[in-house]
Amino acid sequence: MTNQATARILNHTAEEGDIASIYLRTLTLIERLHRQLLDVIKDELEREDQTDINAVQALLLFNIGDAELTAGELRSRGHYLGSNVSYNLKKLVEAGYISHARSERDRRSVRVSLTRAGFEIRDKIAGLFDRHLTSLEKVGDVSGDMMDTTNVTLERLERFWADQIRFQL
């Protein structure tokens, strides 16, 4: 980024409808919301006296669900960092939440799936999200239409960023 571009982003004056202000606010919110989600999951785990795994690992179990996946598939579907997935999968296997086996097709590939204990964590997180659904509109003042519009915007932003990488824009 040129010095002029850096100055434009860092020193812009926030005006109503200013795309730079809106974009930077969106970036900040995305980061903050992810951390907040992990805090909510951590709080739920602590309330359930589940202290042997962390929020990232619990969310990983939730995202695996009923599937049998490779670490690569988890990275591409869940957008986890490579080393982060490998480390957390290793810890979850050691703790008995995930089982792993070599793929029948590709012996280099390891497929993972939840154990009974993993399903119990997955169900706790699903219960948390289900409780959120019962109060999201009444307490959070967030409607389905609002979430739908947000999802469309985030999906477009995700596609934009992917194109930036793919086409080196």
mmCIF file with all atom_site columns, C-alpha atoms in Angstrom:
data_model
loop_
_atom_site.group_PDB
_atom_site.id
_atom_site.type_symbol
_atom_site.label_atom_id
_atom_site.label_alt_id
_atom_site.label_comp_id
_atom_site.label_asym_id
_atom_site.label_entity_id
_atom_site.label_seq_id
_atom_site.pdbx_PDB_ins_code
_atom_site.Cartn_x
_atom_site.Cartn_y
_atom_site.Cartn_z
_atom_site.occupancy
_atom_site.B_iso_or_equiv
_atom_site.pdbx_formal_charge
_atom_site.auth_seq_id
_atom_site.auth_comp_id
_atom_site.auth_asym_id
_atom_site.auth_atom_id
_atom_site.pdbx_PDB_model_num
ATOM 1   C CA . MET A 1 1   ? 0.000   0.000   0.000  1.00 0.00 ? 1   MET A CA 1
ATOM 2   C CA . THR A 1 2   ? 1.357   3.407   -0.887 1.00 0.00 ? 2   THR A CA 1
ATOM 3   C CA . ASN A 1 3   ? 1.905   6.075   1.753  1.00 0.00 ? 3   ASN A CA 1
ATOM 4   C CA . GLN A 1 4   ? -0.922  8.064   0.195  1.00 0.00 ? 4   GLN A CA 1
ATOM 5   C CA . ALA A 1 5   ? -3.293  5.073   0.407  1.00 0.00 ? 5   ALA A CA 1
ATOM 6   C CA . THR A 1 6   ? -2.253  4.363   3.994  1.00 0.00 ? 6   THR A CA 1
ATOM 7   C CA . ALA A 1 7   ? -2.845  7.978   4.960  1.00 0.00 ? 7   ALA A CA 1
ATOM 8   C CA . ARG A 1 8   ? -6.241  7.932   3.241  1.00 0.00 ? 8   ARG A CA 1
ATOM 9   C CA . ILE A 1 9   ? -7.357  4.887   5.236  1.00 0.00 ? 9   ILE A CA 1
ATOM 10  C CA . LEU A 1 10  ? -5.873  5.897   8.589  1.00 0.00 ? 10  LEU A CA 1
ATOM 11  C CA . ASN A 1 11  ? -6.616  9.610   8.520  1.00 0.00 ? 11  ASN A CA 1
ATOM 12  C CA . HIS A 1 12  ? -9.940  9.805   6.734  1.00 0.00 ? 12  HIS A CA 1
ATOM 13  C CA . THR A 1 13  ? -12.677 11.815  8.371  1.00 0.00 ? 13  THR A CA 1
ATOM 14  C CA . ALA A 1 14  ? -15.723 9.760   9.186  1.00 0.00 ? 14  ALA A CA 1
ATOM 15  C CA . GLU A 1 15  ? -18.644 11.111  7.247  1.00 0.00 ? 15  GLU A CA 1
ATOM 16  C CA . GLU A 1 16  ? -22.111 9.640   6.964  1.00 0.00 ? 16  GLU A CA 1
ATOM 17  C CA . GLY A 1 17  ? -22.018 7.082   4.161  1.00 0.00 ? 17  GLY A CA 1
ATOM 18  C CA . ASP A 1 18  ? -18.225 7.305   3.742  1.00 0.00 ? 18  ASP A CA 1
ATOM 19  C CA . ILE A 1 19  ? -17.262 3.901   2.315  1.00 0.00 ? 19  ILE A CA 1
ATOM 20  C CA . ALA A 1 20  ? -13.833 3.942   4.029  1.00 0.00 ? 20  ALA A CA 1
ATOM 21  C CA . SER A 1 21  ? -15.433 4.462   7.460  1.00 0.00 ? 21  SER A CA 1
ATOM 22  C CA . ILE A 1 22  ? -18.072 1.831   6.806  1.00 0.00 ? 22  ILE A CA 1
ATOM 23  C CA . TYR A 1 23  ? -15.521 -0.700  5.522  1.00 0.00 ? 23  TYR A CA 1
ATOM 24  C CA . LEU A 1 24  ? -13.179 -0.216  8.486  1.00 0.00 ? 24  LEU A CA 1
ATOM 25  C CA . ARG A 1 25  ? -16.102 -0.470  10.905 1.00 0.00 ? 25  ARG A CA 1
ATOM 26  C CA . THR A 1 26  ? -17.183 -3.707  9.208  1.00 0.00 ? 26  THR A CA 1
ATOM 27  C CA . LEU A 1 27  ? -13.673 -5.156  9.539  1.00 0.00 ? 27  LEU A CA 1
ATOM 28  C CA . THR A 1 28  ? -13.582 -4.233  13.225 1.00 0.00 ? 28  THR A CA 1
ATOM 29  C CA . LEU A 1 29  ? -17.028 -5.737  13.828 1.00 0.00 ? 29  LEU A CA 1
ATOM 30  C CA . ILE A 1 30  ? -16.157 -9.000  12.076 1.00 0.00 ? 30  ILE A CA 1
ATOM 31  C CA . GLU A 1 31  ? -13.073 -9.410  14.259 1.00 0.00 ? 31  GLU A CA 1
ATOM 32  C CA . ARG A 1 32  ? -14.891 -8.408  17.442 1.00 0.00 ? 32  ARG A CA 1
ATOM 33  C CA . LEU A 1 33  ? -17.895 -10.637 16.742 1.00 0.00 ? 33  LEU A CA 1
ATOM 34  C CA . HIS A 1 34  ? -15.714 -13.688 16.233 1.00 0.00 ? 34  HIS A CA 1
ATOM 35  C CA . ARG A 1 35  ? -13.962 -13.078 19.556 1.00 0.00 ? 35  ARG A CA 1
ATOM 36  C CA . GLN A 1 36  ? -17.342 -12.454 21.221 1.00 0.00 ? 36  GLN A CA 1
ATOM 37  C CA . LEU A 1 37  ? -18.742 -15.724 19.850 1.00 0.00 ? 37  LEU A CA 1
ATOM 38  C CA . LEU A 1 38  ? -15.767 -17.574 21.315 1.00 0.00 ? 38  LEU A CA 1
ATOM 39  C CA . ASP A 1 39  ? -16.370 -15.824 24.663 1.00 0.00 ? 39  ASP A CA 1
ATOM 40  C CA . VAL A 1 40  ? -20.036 -16.888 24.602 1.00 0.00 ? 40  VAL A CA 1
ATOM 41  C CA . ILE A 1 41  ? -19.017 -20.489 23.919 1.00 0.00 ? 41  ILE A CA 1
ATOM 42  C CA . LYS A 1 42  ? -16.325 -20.337 26.633 1.00 0.00 ? 42  LYS A CA 1
ATOM 43  C CA . ASP A 1 43  ? -18.911 -19.054 29.105 1.00 0.00 ? 43  ASP A CA 1
ATOM 44  C CA . GLU A 1 44  ? -21.279 -21.900 28.214 1.00 0.00 ? 44  GLU A CA 1
ATOM 45  C CA . LEU A 1 45  ? -18.522 -24.483 28.635 1.00 0.00 ? 45  LEU A CA 1
ATOM 46  C CA . GLU A 1 46  ? -17.650 -23.053 32.050 1.00 0.00 ? 46  GLU A CA 1
ATOM 47  C CA . ARG A 1 47  ? -21.311 -23.110 33.126 1.00 0.00 ? 47  ARG A CA 1
ATOM 48  C CA . GLU A 1 48  ? -21.442 -26.753 32.087 1.00 0.00 ? 48  GLU A CA 1
ATOM 49  C CA . ASP A 1 49  ? -18.178 -27.336 34.019 1.00 0.00 ? 49  ASP A CA 1
ATOM 50  C CA . GLN A 1 50  ? -16.529 -28.415 30.761 1.00 0.00 ? 50  GLN A CA 1
ATOM 51  C CA . THR A 1 51  ? -12.981 -27.185 31.312 1.00 0.00 ? 51  THR A CA 1
ATOM 52  C CA . ASP A 1 52  ? -10.933 -29.722 29.344 1.00 0.00 ? 52  ASP A CA 1
ATOM 53  C CA . ILE A 1 53  ? -11.473 -28.059 25.950 1.00 0.00 ? 53  ILE A CA 1
ATOM 54  C CA . ASN A 1 54  ? -11.474 -24.473 24.779 1.00 0.00 ? 54  ASN A CA 1
ATOM 55  C CA . ALA A 1 55  ? -14.046 -22.522 22.775 1.00 0.00 ? 55  ALA A CA 1
ATOM 56  C CA . VAL A 1 56  ? -12.223 -22.941 19.461 1.00 0.00 ? 56  VAL A CA 1
ATOM 57  C CA . GLN A 1 57  ? -12.160 -26.708 19.963 1.00 0.00 ? 57  GLN A CA 1
ATOM 58  C CA . ALA A 1 58  ? -15.847 -26.795 20.926 1.00 0.00 ? 58  ALA A CA 1
ATOM 59  C CA . LEU A 1 59  ? -16.750 -24.781 17.817 1.00 0.00 ? 59  LEU A CA 1
ATOM 60  C CA . LEU A 1 60  ? -14.637 -27.173 15.757 1.00 0.00 ? 60  LEU A CA 1
ATOM 61  C CA . LEU A 1 61  ? -16.642 -30.109 17.162 1.00 0.00 ? 61  LEU A CA 1
ATOM 62  C CA . PHE A 1 62  ? -19.880 -28.280 16.370 1.00 0.00 ? 62  PHE A CA 1
ATOM 63  C CA . ASN A 1 63  ? -18.741 -27.651 12.794 1.00 0.00 ? 63  ASN A CA 1
ATOM 64  C CA . ILE A 1 64  ? -17.675 -31.254 12.222 1.00 0.00 ? 64  ILE A CA 1
ATOM 65  C CA . GLY A 1 65  ? -21.100 -32.453 13.370 1.00 0.00 ? 65  GLY A CA 1
ATOM 66  C CA . ASP A 1 66  ? -22.163 -35.746 11.790 1.00 0.00 ? 66  ASP A CA 1
ATOM 67  C CA . ALA A 1 67  ? -19.577 -35.579 9.014  1.00 0.00 ? 67  ALA A CA 1
ATOM 68  C CA . GLU A 1 68  ? -16.366 -37.491 8.524  1.00 0.00 ? 68  GLU A CA 1
ATOM 69  C CA . LEU A 1 69  ? -13.785 -35.009 7.214  1.00 0.00 ? 69  LEU A CA 1
ATOM 70  C CA . THR A 1 70  ? -10.110 -34.467 6.607  1.00 0.00 ? 70  THR A CA 1
ATOM 71  C CA . ALA A 1 71  ? -8.186  -31.561 8.133  1.00 0.00 ? 71  ALA A CA 1
ATOM 72  C CA . GLY A 1 72  ? -8.047  -30.019 4.653  1.00 0.00 ? 72  GLY A CA 1
ATOM 73  C CA . GLU A 1 73  ? -11.826 -30.161 4.334  1.00 0.00 ? 73  GLU A CA 1
ATOM 74  C CA . LEU A 1 74  ? -12.152 -28.517 7.750  1.00 0.00 ? 74  LEU A CA 1
ATOM 75  C CA . ARG A 1 75  ? -9.829  -25.732 6.640  1.00 0.00 ? 75  ARG A CA 1
ATOM 76  C CA . SER A 1 76  ? -11.788 -25.123 3.449  1.00 0.00 ? 76  SER A CA 1
ATOM 77  C CA . ARG A 1 77  ? -15.247 -25.392 5.058  1.00 0.00 ? 77  ARG A CA 1
ATOM 78  C CA . GLY A 1 78  ? -14.602 -23.807 8.420  1.00 0.00 ? 78  GLY A CA 1
ATOM 79  C CA . HIS A 1 79  ? -11.904 -21.374 7.353  1.00 0.00 ? 79  HIS A CA 1
ATOM 80  C CA . TYR A 1 80  ? -9.567  -22.461 10.126 1.00 0.00 ? 80  TYR A CA 1
ATOM 81  C CA . LEU A 1 81  ? -5.854  -21.852 9.884  1.00 0.00 ? 81  LEU A CA 1
ATOM 82  C CA . GLY A 1 82  ? -3.924  -24.967 8.903  1.00 0.00 ? 82  GLY A CA 1
ATOM 83  C CA . SER A 1 83  ? -1.705  -25.350 11.948 1.00 0.00 ? 83  SER A CA 1
ATOM 84  C CA . ASN A 1 84  ? -4.593  -24.356 14.194 1.00 0.00 ? 84  ASN A CA 1
ATOM 85  C CA . VAL A 1 85  ? -6.727  -27.216 12.843 1.00 0.00 ? 85  VAL A CA 1
ATOM 86  C CA . SER A 1 86  ? -3.933  -29.770 13.150 1.00 0.00 ? 86  SER A CA 1
ATOM 87  C CA . TYR A 1 87  ? -3.093  -28.743 16.715 1.00 0.00 ? 87  TYR A CA 1
ATOM 88  C CA . ASN A 1 88  ? -6.726  -28.705 17.848 1.00 0.00 ? 88  ASN A CA 1
ATOM 89  C CA . LEU A 1 89  ? -7.539  -32.000 16.137 1.00 0.00 ? 89  LEU A CA 1
ATOM 90  C CA . LYS A 1 90  ? -4.555  -33.616 17.875 1.00 0.00 ? 90  LYS A CA 1
ATOM 91  C CA . LYS A 1 91  ? -5.733  -32.286 21.246 1.00 0.00 ? 91  LYS A CA 1
ATOM 92  C CA . LEU A 1 92  ? -9.325  -33.419 20.601 1.00 0.00 ? 92  LEU A CA 1
ATOM 93  C CA . VAL A 1 93  ? -8.153  -36.917 19.603 1.00 0.00 ? 93  VAL A CA 1
ATOM 94  C CA . GLU A 1 94  ? -6.019  -37.120 22.772 1.00 0.00 ? 94  GLU A CA 1
ATOM 95  C CA . ALA A 1 95  ? -9.003  -36.007 24.879 1.00 0.00 ? 95  ALA A CA 1
ATOM 96  C CA . GLY A 1 96  ? -11.291 -38.587 23.274 1.00 0.00 ? 96  GLY A CA 1
ATOM 97  C CA . TYR A 1 97  ? -13.640 -36.182 21.469 1.00 0.00 ? 97  TYR A CA 1
ATOM 98  C CA . ILE A 1 98  ? -12.575 -37.164 17.959 1.00 0.00 ? 98  ILE A CA 1
ATOM 99  C CA . SER A 1 99  ? -11.646 -40.460 16.367 1.00 0.00 ? 99  SER A CA 1
ATOM 100 C CA . HIS A 1 100 ? -9.398  -40.625 13.339 1.00 0.00 ? 100 HIS A CA 1
ATOM 101 C CA . ALA A 1 101 ? -8.654  -43.220 10.693 1.00 0.00 ? 101 ALA A CA 1
ATOM 102 C CA . ARG A 1 102 ? -6.698  -43.381 7.472  1.00 0.00 ? 102 ARG A CA 1
ATOM 103 C CA . SER A 1 103 ? -8.814  -42.807 4.384  1.00 0.00 ? 103 SER A CA 1
ATOM 104 C CA . GLU A 1 104 ? -9.596  -45.969 2.412  1.00 0.00 ? 104 GLU A CA 1
ATOM 105 C CA . ARG A 1 105 ? -9.015  -44.107 -0.876 1.00 0.00 ? 105 ARG A CA 1
ATOM 106 C CA . ASP A 1 106 ? -5.917  -42.069 0.033  1.00 0.00 ? 106 ASP A CA 1
ATOM 107 C CA . ARG A 1 107 ? -3.794  -43.661 2.761  1.00 0.00 ? 107 ARG A CA 1
ATOM 108 C CA . ARG A 1 108 ? -1.942  -40.335 3.258  1.00 0.00 ? 108 ARG A CA 1
ATOM 109 C CA . SER A 1 109 ? -5.177  -38.667 4.331  1.00 0.00 ? 109 SER A CA 1
ATOM 110 C CA . VAL A 1 110 ? -6.674  -38.981 7.813  1.00 0.00 ? 110 VAL A CA 1
ATOM 111 C CA . ARG A 1 111 ? -10.432 -38.696 8.261  1.00 0.00 ? 111 ARG A CA 1
ATOM 112 C CA . VAL A 1 112 ? -11.873 -37.492 11.567 1.00 0.00 ? 112 VAL A CA 1
ATOM 113 C CA . SER A 1 113 ? -15.295 -37.856 13.135 1.00 0.00 ? 113 SER A CA 1
ATOM 114 C CA . LEU A 1 114 ? -16.825 -37.216 16.534 1.00 0.00 ? 114 LEU A CA 1
ATOM 115 C CA . THR A 1 115 ? -16.864 -39.781 19.303 1.00 0.00 ? 115 THR A CA 1
ATOM 116 C CA . ARG A 1 116 ? -19.769 -40.025 21.736 1.00 0.00 ? 116 ARG A CA 1
ATOM 117 C CA . ALA A 1 117 ? -18.050 -37.428 23.944 1.00 0.00 ? 117 ALA A CA 1
ATOM 118 C CA . GLY A 1 118 ? -17.593 -35.195 20.893 1.00 0.00 ? 118 GLY A CA 1
ATOM 119 C CA . PHE A 1 119 ? -21.296 -35.437 20.097 1.00 0.00 ? 119 PHE A CA 1
ATOM 120 C CA . GLU A 1 120 ? -22.104 -34.418 23.676 1.00 0.00 ? 120 GLU A CA 1
ATOM 121 C CA . ILE A 1 121 ? -20.079 -31.208 23.261 1.00 0.00 ? 121 ILE A CA 1
ATOM 122 C CA . ARG A 1 122 ? -21.609 -30.623 19.841 1.00 0.00 ? 122 ARG A CA 1
ATOM 123 C CA . ASP A 1 123 ? -25.073 -30.976 21.389 1.00 0.00 ? 123 ASP A CA 1
ATOM 124 C CA . LYS A 1 124 ? -24.203 -28.493 24.175 1.00 0.00 ? 124 LYS A CA 1
ATOM 125 C CA . ILE A 1 125 ? -23.168 -25.889 21.606 1.00 0.00 ? 125 ILE A CA 1
ATOM 126 C CA . ALA A 1 126 ? -26.239 -26.624 19.480 1.00 0.00 ? 126 ALA A CA 1
ATOM 127 C CA . GLY A 1 127 ? -28.374 -26.134 22.601 1.00 0.00 ? 127 GLY A CA 1
ATOM 128 C CA . LEU A 1 128 ? -26.685 -22.796 23.236 1.00 0.00 ? 128 LEU A CA 1
ATOM 129 C CA . PHE A 1 129 ? -27.406 -21.623 19.685 1.00 0.00 ? 129 PHE A CA 1
ATOM 130 C CA . ASP A 1 130 ? -30.980 -22.907 19.943 1.00 0.00 ? 130 ASP A CA 1
ATOM 131 C CA . ARG A 1 131 ? -31.507 -20.867 23.128 1.00 0.00 ? 131 ARG A CA 1
ATOM 132 C CA . HIS A 1 132 ? -30.191 -17.837 21.259 1.00 0.00 ? 132 HIS A CA 1
ATOM 133 C CA . LEU A 1 133 ? -32.802 -18.378 18.561 1.00 0.00 ? 133 LEU A CA 1
ATOM 134 C CA . THR A 1 134 ? -35.627 -18.162 21.083 1.00 0.00 ? 134 THR A CA 1
ATOM 135 C CA . SER A 1 135 ? -34.603 -14.670 22.202 1.00 0.00 ? 135 SER A CA 1
ATOM 136 C CA . LEU A 1 136 ? -32.711 -13.225 19.256 1.00 0.00 ? 136 LEU A CA 1
ATOM 137 C CA . GLU A 1 137 ? -35.642 -11.236 17.914 1.00 0.00 ? 137 GLU A CA 1
ATOM 138 C CA . LYS A 1 138 ? -37.255 -10.278 21.228 1.00 0.00 ? 138 LYS A CA 1
ATOM 139 C CA . VAL A 1 139 ? -34.148 -9.476  23.245 1.00 0.00 ? 139 VAL A CA 1
ATOM 140 C CA . GLY A 1 140 ? -31.550 -8.771  20.553 1.00 0.00 ? 140 GLY A CA 1
ATOM 141 C CA . ASP A 1 141 ? -33.932 -6.885  18.249 1.00 0.00 ? 141 ASP A CA 1
ATOM 142 C CA . VAL A 1 142 ? -32.529 -8.871  15.317 1.00 0.00 ? 142 VAL A CA 1
ATOM 143 C CA . SER A 1 143 ? -35.016 -10.196 12.755 1.00 0.00 ? 143 SER A CA 1
ATOM 144 C CA . GLY A 1 144 ? -34.575 -12.960 10.215 1.00 0.00 ? 144 GLY A CA 1
ATOM 145 C CA . ASP A 1 145 ? -34.679 -10.374 7.421  1.00 0.00 ? 145 ASP A CA 1
ATOM 146 C CA . MET A 1 146 ? -31.867 -8.405  9.050  1.00 0.00 ? 146 MET A CA 1
ATOM 147 C CA . MET A 1 147 ? -29.754 -11.540 9.391  1.00 0.00 ? 147 MET A CA 1
ATOM 148 C CA . ASP A 1 148 ? -30.495 -12.521 5.795  1.00 0.00 ? 148 ASP A CA 1
ATOM 149 C CA . THR A 1 149 ? -29.355 -9.120  4.509  1.00 0.00 ? 149 THR A CA 1
ATOM 150 C CA . THR A 1 150 ? -26.229 -9.314  6.676  1.00 0.00 ? 150 THR A CA 1
ATOM 151 C CA . ASN A 1 151 ? -25.447 -12.801 5.375  1.00 0.00 ? 151 ASN A CA 1
ATOM 152 C CA . VAL A 1 152 ? -25.742 -11.649 1.758  1.00 0.00 ? 152 VAL A CA 1
ATOM 153 C CA . THR A 1 153 ? -23.353 -8.774  2.458  1.00 0.00 ? 153 THR A CA 1
ATOM 154 C CA . LEU A 1 154 ? -20.852 -10.993 4.282  1.00 0.00 ? 154 LEU A CA 1
ATOM 155 C CA . GLU A 1 155 ? -20.956 -13.600 1.506  1.00 0.00 ? 155 GLU A CA 1
ATOM 156 C CA . ARG A 1 156 ? -20.230 -10.890 -1.074 1.00 0.00 ? 156 ARG A CA 1
ATOM 157 C CA . LEU A 1 157 ? -17.371 -9.589  1.055  1.00 0.00 ? 157 LEU A CA 1
ATOM 158 C CA . GLU A 1 158 ? -16.031 -13.134 1.386  1.00 0.00 ? 158 GLU A CA 1
ATOM 159 C CA . ARG A 1 159 ? -16.177 -13.581 -2.395 1.00 0.00 ? 159 ARG A CA 1
ATOM 160 C CA . PHE A 1 160 ? -14.475 -10.176 -2.903 1.00 0.00 ? 160 PHE A CA 1
ATOM 161 C CA . TRP A 1 161 ? -11.616 -11.133 -0.567 1.00 0.00 ? 161 TRP A CA 1
ATOM 162 C CA . ALA A 1 162 ? -11.266 -14.575 -2.172 1.00 0.00 ? 162 ALA A CA 1
ATOM 163 C CA . ASP A 1 163 ? -10.993 -12.887 -5.572 1.00 0.00 ? 163 ASP A CA 1
ATOM 164 C CA . GLN A 1 164 ? -8.320  -10.550 -4.199 1.00 0.00 ? 164 GLN A CA 1
ATOM 165 C CA . ILE A 1 165 ? -6.243  -13.599 -3.316 1.00 0.00 ? 165 ILE A CA 1
ATOM 166 C CA . ARG A 1 166 ? -7.129  -15.766 -6.299 1.00 0.00 ? 166 ARG A CA 1
ATOM 167 C CA . PHE A 1 167 ? -6.530  -13.089 -8.934 1.00 0.00 ? 167 PHE A CA 1
ATOM 168 C CA . GLN A 1 168 ? -3.874  -11.160 -6.974 1.00 0.00 ? 168 GLN A CA 1
ATOM 169 C CA . LEU A 1 169 ? -5.817  -7.913  -7.343 1.00 0.00 ? 169 LEU A CA 1
#
